[in-house]
Short mmCIF file of C-alpha atoms and ligand atoms in Angstrom, two decimals:
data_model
loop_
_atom_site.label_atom_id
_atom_site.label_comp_id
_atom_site.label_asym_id
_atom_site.label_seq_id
_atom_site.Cartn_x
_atom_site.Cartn_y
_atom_site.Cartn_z
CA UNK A 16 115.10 109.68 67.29
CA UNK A 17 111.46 109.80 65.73
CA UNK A 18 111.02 112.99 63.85
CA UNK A 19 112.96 115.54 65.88
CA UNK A 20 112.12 114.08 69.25
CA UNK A 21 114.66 111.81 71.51
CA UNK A 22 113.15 108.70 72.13
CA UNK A 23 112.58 107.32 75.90
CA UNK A 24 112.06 103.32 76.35
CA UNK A 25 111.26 101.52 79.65
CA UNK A 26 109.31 98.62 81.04
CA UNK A 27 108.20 96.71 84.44
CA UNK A 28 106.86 93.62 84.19
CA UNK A 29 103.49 92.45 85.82
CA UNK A 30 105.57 89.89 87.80
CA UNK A 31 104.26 90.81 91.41
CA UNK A 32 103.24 93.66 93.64
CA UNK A 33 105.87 96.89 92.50
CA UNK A 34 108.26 97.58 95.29
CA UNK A 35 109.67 101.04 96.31
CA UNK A 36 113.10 99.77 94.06
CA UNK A 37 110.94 99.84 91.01
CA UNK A 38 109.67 103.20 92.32
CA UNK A 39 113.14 104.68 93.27
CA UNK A 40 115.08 103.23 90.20
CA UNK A 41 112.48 103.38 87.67
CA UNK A 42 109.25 104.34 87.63
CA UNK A 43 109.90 108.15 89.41
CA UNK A 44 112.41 108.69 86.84
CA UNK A 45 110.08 107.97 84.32
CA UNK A 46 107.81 111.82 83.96
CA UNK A 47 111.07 113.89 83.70
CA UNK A 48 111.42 112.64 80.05
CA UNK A 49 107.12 113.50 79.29
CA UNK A 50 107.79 116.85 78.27
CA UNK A 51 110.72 116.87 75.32
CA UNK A 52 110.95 113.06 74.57
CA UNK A 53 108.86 110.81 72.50
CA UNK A 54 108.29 108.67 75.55
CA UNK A 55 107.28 104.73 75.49
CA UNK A 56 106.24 103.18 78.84
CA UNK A 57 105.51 99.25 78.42
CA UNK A 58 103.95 96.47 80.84
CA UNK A 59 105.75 93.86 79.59
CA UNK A 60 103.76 91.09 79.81
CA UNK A 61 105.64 88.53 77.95
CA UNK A 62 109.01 88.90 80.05
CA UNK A 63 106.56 88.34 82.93
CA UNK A 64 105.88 84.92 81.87
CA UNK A 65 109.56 83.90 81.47
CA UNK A 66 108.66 82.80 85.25
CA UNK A 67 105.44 80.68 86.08
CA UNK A 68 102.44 83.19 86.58
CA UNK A 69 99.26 82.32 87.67
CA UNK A 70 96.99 83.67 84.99
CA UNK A 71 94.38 85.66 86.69
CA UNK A 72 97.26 87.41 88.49
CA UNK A 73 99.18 87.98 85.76
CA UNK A 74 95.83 89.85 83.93
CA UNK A 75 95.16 92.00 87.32
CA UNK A 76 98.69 92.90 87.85
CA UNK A 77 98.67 93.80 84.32
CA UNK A 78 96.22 96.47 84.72
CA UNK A 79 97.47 97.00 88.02
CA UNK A 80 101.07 98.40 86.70
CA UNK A 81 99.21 100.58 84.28
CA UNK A 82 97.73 102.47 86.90
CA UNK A 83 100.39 102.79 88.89
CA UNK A 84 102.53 104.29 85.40
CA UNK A 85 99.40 106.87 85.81
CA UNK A 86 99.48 107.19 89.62
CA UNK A 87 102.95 108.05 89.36
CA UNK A 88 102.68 110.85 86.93
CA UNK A 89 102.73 109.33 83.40
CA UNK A 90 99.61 111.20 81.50
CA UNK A 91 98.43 108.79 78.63
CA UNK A 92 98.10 112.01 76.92
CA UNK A 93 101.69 112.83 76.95
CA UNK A 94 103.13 109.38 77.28
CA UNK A 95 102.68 106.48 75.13
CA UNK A 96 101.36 103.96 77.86
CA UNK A 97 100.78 100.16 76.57
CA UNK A 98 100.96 96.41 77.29
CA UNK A 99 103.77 94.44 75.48
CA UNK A 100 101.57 91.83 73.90
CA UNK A 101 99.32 93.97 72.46
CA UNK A 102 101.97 95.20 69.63
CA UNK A 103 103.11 91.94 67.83
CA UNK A 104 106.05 93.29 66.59
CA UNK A 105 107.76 92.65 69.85
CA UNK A 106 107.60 89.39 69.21
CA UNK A 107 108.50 89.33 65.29
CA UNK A 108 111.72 91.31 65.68
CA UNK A 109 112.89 89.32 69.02
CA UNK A 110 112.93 86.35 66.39
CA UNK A 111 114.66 88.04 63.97
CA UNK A 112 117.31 89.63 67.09
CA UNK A 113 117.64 86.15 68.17
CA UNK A 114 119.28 85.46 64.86
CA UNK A 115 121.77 87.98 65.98
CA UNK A 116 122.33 87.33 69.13
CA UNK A 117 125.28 84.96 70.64
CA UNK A 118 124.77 82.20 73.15
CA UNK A 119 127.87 83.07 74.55
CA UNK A 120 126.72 86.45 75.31
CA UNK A 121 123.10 85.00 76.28
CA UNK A 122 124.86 83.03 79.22
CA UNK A 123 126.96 85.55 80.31
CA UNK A 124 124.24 87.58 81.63
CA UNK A 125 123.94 87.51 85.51
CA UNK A 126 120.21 87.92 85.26
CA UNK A 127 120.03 84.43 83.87
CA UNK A 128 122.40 83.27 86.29
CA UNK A 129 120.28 84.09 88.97
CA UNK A 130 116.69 83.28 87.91
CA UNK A 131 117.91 80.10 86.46
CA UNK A 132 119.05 79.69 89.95
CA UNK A 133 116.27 80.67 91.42
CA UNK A 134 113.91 78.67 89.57
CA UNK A 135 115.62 75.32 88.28
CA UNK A 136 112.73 73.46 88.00
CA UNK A 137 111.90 76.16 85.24
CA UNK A 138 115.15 76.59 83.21
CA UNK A 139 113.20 77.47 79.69
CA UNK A 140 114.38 79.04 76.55
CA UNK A 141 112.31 82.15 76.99
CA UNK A 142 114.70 83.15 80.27
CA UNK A 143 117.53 82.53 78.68
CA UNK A 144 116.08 84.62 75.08
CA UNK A 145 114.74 87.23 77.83
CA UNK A 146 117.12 90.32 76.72
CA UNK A 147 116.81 89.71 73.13
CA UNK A 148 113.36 90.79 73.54
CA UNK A 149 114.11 93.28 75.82
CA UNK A 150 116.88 94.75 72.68
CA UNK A 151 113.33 94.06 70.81
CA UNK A 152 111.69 96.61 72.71
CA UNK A 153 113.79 99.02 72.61
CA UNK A 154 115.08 98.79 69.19
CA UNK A 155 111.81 98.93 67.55
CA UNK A 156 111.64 102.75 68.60
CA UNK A 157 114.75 104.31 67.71
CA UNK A 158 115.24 104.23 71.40
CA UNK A 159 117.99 106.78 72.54
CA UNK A 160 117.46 106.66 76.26
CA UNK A 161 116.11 103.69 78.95
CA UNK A 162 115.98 104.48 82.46
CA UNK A 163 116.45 101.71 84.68
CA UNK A 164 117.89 100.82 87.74
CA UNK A 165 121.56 99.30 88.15
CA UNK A 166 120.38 95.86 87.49
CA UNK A 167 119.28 96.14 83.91
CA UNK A 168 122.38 97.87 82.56
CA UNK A 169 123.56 94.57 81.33
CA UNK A 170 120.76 94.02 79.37
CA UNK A 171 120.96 97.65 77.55
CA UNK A 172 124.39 96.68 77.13
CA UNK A 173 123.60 93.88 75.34
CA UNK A 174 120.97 95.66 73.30
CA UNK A 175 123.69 98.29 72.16
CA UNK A 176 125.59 95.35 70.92
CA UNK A 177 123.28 93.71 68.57
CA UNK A 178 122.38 97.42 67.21
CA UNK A 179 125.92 97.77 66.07
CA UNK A 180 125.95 94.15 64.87
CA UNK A 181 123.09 95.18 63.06
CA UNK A 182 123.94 98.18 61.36
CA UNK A 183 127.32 97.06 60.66
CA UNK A 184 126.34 94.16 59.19
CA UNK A 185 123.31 95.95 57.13
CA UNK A 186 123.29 99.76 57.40
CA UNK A 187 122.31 102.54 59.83
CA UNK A 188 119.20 100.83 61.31
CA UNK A 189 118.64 100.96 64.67
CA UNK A 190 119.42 103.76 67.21
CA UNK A 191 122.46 102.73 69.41
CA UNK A 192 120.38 103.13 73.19
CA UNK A 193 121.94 104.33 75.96
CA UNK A 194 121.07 103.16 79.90
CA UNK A 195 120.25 106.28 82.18
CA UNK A 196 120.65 105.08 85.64
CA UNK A 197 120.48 107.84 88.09
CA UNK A 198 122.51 107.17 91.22
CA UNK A 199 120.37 107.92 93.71
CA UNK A 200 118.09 105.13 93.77
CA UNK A 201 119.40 102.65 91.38
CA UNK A 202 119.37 99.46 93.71
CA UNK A 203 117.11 99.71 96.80
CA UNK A 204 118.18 96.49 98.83
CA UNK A 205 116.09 93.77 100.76
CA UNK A 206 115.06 94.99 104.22
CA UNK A 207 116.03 91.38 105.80
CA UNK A 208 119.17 91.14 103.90
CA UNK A 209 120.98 94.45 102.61
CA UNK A 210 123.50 92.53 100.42
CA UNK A 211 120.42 91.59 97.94
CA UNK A 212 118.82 93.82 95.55
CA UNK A 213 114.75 94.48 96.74
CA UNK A 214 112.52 92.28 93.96
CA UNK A 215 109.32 92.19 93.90
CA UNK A 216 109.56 88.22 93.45
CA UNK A 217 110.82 88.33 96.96
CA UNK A 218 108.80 85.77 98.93
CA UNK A 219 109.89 86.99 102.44
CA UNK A 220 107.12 90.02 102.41
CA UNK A 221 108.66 91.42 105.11
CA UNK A 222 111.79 92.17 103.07
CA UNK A 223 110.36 94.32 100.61
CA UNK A 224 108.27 97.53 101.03
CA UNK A 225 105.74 97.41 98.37
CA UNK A 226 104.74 101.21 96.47
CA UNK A 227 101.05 100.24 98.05
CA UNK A 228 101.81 99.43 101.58
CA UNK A 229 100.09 101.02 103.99
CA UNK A 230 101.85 103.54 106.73
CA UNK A 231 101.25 101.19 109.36
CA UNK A 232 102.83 98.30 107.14
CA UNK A 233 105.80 100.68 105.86
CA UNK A 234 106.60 101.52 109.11
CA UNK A 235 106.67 97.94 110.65
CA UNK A 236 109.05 96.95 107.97
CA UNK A 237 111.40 99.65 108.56
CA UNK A 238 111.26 99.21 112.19
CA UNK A 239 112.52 95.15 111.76
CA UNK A 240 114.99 96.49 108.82
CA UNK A 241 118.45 94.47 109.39
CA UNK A 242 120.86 96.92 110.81
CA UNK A 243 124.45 95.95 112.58
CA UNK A 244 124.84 96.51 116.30
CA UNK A 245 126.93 99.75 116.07
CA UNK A 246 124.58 102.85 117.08
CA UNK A 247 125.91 105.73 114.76
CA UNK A 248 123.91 106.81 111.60
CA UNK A 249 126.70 107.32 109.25
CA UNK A 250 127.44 105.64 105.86
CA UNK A 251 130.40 103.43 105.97
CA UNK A 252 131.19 100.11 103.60
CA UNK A 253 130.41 97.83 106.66
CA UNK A 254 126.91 99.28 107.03
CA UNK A 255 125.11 97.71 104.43
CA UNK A 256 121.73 97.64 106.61
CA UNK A 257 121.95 101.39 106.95
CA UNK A 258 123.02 102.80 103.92
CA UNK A 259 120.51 101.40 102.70
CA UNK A 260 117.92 103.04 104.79
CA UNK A 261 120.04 106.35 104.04
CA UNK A 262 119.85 105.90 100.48
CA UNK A 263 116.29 105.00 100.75
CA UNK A 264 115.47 108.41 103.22
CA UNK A 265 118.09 110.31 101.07
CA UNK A 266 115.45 109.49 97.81
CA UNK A 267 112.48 110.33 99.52
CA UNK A 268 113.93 113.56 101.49
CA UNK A 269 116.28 115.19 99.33
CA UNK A 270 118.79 115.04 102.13
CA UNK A 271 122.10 114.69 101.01
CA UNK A 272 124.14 111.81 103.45
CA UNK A 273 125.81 115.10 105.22
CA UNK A 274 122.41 116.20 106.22
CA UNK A 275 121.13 112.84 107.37
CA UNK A 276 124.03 112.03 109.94
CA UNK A 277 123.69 115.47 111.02
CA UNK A 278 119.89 115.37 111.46
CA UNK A 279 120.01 111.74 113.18
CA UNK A 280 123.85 112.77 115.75
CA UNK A 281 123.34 111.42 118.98
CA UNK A 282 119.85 109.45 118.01
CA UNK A 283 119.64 105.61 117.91
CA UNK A 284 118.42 103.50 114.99
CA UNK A 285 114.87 103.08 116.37
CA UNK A 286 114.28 107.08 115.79
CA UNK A 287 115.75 106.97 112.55
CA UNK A 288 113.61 103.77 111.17
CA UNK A 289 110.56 105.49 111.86
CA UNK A 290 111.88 108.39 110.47
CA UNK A 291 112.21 106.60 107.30
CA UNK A 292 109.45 104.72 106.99
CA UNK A 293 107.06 107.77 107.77
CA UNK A 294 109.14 109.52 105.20
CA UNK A 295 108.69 106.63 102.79
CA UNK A 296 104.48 106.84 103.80
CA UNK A 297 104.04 110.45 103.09
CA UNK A 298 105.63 110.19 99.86
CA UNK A 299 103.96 107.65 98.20
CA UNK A 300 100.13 108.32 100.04
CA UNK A 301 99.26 110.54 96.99
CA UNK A 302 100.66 107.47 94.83
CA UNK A 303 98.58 105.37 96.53
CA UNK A 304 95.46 107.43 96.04
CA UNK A 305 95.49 108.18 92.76
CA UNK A 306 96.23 104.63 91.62
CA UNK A 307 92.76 103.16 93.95
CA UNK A 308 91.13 105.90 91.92
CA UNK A 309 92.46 104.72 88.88
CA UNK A 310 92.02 101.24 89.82
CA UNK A 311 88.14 102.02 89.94
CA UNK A 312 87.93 102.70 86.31
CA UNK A 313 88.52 99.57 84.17
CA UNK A 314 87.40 100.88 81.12
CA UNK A 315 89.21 104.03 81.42
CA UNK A 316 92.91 101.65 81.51
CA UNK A 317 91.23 99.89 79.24
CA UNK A 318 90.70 102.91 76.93
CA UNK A 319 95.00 103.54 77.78
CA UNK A 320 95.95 100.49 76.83
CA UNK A 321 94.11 100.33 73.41
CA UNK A 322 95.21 103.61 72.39
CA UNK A 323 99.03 103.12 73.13
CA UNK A 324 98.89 99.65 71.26
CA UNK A 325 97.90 101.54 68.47
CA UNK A 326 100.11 104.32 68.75
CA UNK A 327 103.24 101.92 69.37
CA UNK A 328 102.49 99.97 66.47
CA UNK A 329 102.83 102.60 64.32
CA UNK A 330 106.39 103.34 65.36
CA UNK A 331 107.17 99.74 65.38
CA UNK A 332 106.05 98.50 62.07
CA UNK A 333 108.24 101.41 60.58
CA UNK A 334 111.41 99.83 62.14
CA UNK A 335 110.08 96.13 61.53
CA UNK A 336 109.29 96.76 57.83
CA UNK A 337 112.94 98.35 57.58
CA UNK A 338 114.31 95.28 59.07
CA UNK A 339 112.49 92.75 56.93
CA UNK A 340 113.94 94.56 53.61
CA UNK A 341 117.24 94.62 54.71
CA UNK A 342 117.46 91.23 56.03
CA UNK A 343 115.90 90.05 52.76
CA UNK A 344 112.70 88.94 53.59
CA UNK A 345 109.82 89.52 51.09
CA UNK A 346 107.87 92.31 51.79
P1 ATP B 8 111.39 90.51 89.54
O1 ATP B 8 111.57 90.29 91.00
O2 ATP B 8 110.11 89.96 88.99
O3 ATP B 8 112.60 90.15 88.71
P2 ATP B 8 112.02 93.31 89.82
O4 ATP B 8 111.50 93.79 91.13
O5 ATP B 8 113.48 93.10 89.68
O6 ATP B 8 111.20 92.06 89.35
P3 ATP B 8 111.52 94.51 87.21
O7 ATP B 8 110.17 94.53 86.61
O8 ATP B 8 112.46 93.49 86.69
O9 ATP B 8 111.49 94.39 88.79
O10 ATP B 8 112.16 95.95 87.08
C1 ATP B 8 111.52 97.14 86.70
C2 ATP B 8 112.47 98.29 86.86
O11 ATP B 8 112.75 98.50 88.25
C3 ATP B 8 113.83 98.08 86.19
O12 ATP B 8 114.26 99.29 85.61
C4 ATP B 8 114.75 97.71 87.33
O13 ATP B 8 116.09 98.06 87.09
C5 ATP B 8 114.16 98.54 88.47
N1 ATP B 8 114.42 97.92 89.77
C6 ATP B 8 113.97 96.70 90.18
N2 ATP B 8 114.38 96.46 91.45
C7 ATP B 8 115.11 97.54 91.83
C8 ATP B 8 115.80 97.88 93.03
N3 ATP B 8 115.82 97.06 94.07
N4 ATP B 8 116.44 99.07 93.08
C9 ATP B 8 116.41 99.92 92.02
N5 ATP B 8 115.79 99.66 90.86
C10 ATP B 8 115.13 98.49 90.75
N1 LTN B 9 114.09 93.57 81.84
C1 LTN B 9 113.51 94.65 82.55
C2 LTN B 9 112.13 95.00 82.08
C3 LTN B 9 112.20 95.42 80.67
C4 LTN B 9 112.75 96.63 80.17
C5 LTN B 9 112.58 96.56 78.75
C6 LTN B 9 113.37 97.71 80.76
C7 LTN B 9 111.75 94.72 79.60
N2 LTN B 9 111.96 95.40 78.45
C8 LTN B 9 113.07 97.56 77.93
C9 LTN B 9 113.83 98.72 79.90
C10 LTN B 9 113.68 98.65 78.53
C11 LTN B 9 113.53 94.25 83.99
O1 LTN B 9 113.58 93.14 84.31
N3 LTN B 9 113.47 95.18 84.82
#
């Protein structure tokens, strides 16, 4: 809490173009909380760079995710919008979470597993560290809520952890957060393979729809979406391929999985693709043209940016300071 407001925490990092799984499991969810929580929306920069980035694209994606918080119906007015980096304290109280923080629980987290996989040319400290910043950001507001998709519950798990660690081993501190991951939505899967969670790091394009696709391109992709060779559109546990596309139609519609087999009886999966995909168009075109006007206006994200630093920092120091004294540091 922060006065008599609930707190909201979540961030995307500038990592690569945002797919329709950051849209669906995050970034939609994110206006509900605008009205009654204190909300902070973060482009985290520095978990961005836990994987190589190529610095120009790292600074234009940057302001790229910004706009697309806006495009998707954060107001700056409302919503504390701000880039990670630019409030220091994310970085001073990782160090000091770090401190509290296990190895043991550090290399149990399947995140890890999986990038470290991914990129073993690149095993470094920071991806290993990477939730103990992520418990930095969220901690550092008195966070009760983060929505995020299915994927990051670990990590909030982790972050409710050292919170208790820390308050048992100190006093009442930090806000104990919980994850809010709605079910519809929470883990969009690859177009080419089903069985793998959609990432924006994704380098087979055609697996992953991205929020700015055009119709043409969304449709394409959902026309060569991996599917199985039965003909029904129903959800069963052997139809990875299309219940995902159900799930992903289901989000975008409203349609419950009742009204989608009944809509699609007796159709094949070629009508029911392009169903989705035009579906999956129409809902994020006025997305899409909000953020290109957005995108026009430099200063204006600028202007965001700088005025959510300093709003964050506020917040943050409060915790920080609180922290320092009760760890012992001098003040
Ligand atoms: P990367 O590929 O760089 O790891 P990512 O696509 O997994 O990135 P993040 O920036 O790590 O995206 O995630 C931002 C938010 O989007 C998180 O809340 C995460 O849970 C959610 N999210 C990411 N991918 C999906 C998905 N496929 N389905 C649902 N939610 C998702
Ligand atoms: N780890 C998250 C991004 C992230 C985040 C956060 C999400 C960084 N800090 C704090 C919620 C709250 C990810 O990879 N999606």
């Amino acid at each position: 809490m922060l006065g008599d407001k609930k707190v909201t925490f979540s961030g995307v990092q500038p990592s690569g173009n945002l797919t329709i799984g950051n849209y669906l499991g995050a970034l939609r969810n994110f206006s509900k909380y605008s009205e009654e929580f204190q909300t902070f929306y973060c482009v985290v920069d520095m978990h961005a760079i836990t994987v190589r980035q190529i610095p120009a694209e790292l600074r234009r994606r940057t302001y790229e995710t910004l706009a697309l918080y806006i495009a998707c119906g954060l107001d700056p007015e409302k919503n504390c919008l701000y880039v990670q980096s630019h409030v220091p304290a994310h970085a001073e109280l990782s160090w000091i979470l770090n401190c509290y923080t296990m190895f043991g629980e550090l290399g149990r987290m399947t995140q890890f597993k999986d990038k470290s996989a991914k990129h073993a040319d690149n095993i470094n400290a920071g991806l290993f560290t990477y939730p103990t910043l992520m418990a930095a950001d969220i901690l550092l507001y008195q966070t009760d809520v983060v929505p995020v998709g299915i994927d990051q519950k670990q990590h909030v798990e982790l972050a409710r952890n050292i919170a208790n660690r820390f308050n048992q081993a100190y006093s009442e501190t930090f806000t104990v957060p919980e994850p809010i991951i709605e079910k519809s939505g929470m883990k969009i899967m690859s177009l080419a393979d089903p069985t793998k969670k959609m990432s924006k790091s994704d380098e087979n394009t055609n697996a992953v729809v991205y929020i700015l696709d055009d119709k043409d391109t969304i449709i394409r992709k959902f026309k060569r979406a991996v599917t199985d060779s039965d003909t029904e559109i129903r959800y069963a546990e052997s139809k990875d391929g299309i219940n995902n596309l159900m799930s992903i139609y289901s989000c975008f519609t409203g349609k419950s999985f009742g009204e989608i087999e009944a809509e699609f009886a007796g159709r094949g999966y070629g009508d029911f693709k392009l169903a989705v995909g035009e579906a999956c168009a129409d809902a994020l075109a006025p997305v899409q043209a909000k953020y290109n006007e957005l995108l026009s206006d430099k200063a204006y994200l600028e202007n965001v940016m700088k005025n959510g630093a300093e709003q964050a920092s506020y917040f943050a120091r409060k915790t920080l300071t609180k922290v320092k004294k009760k760890i012992g540091f001098v003040i």
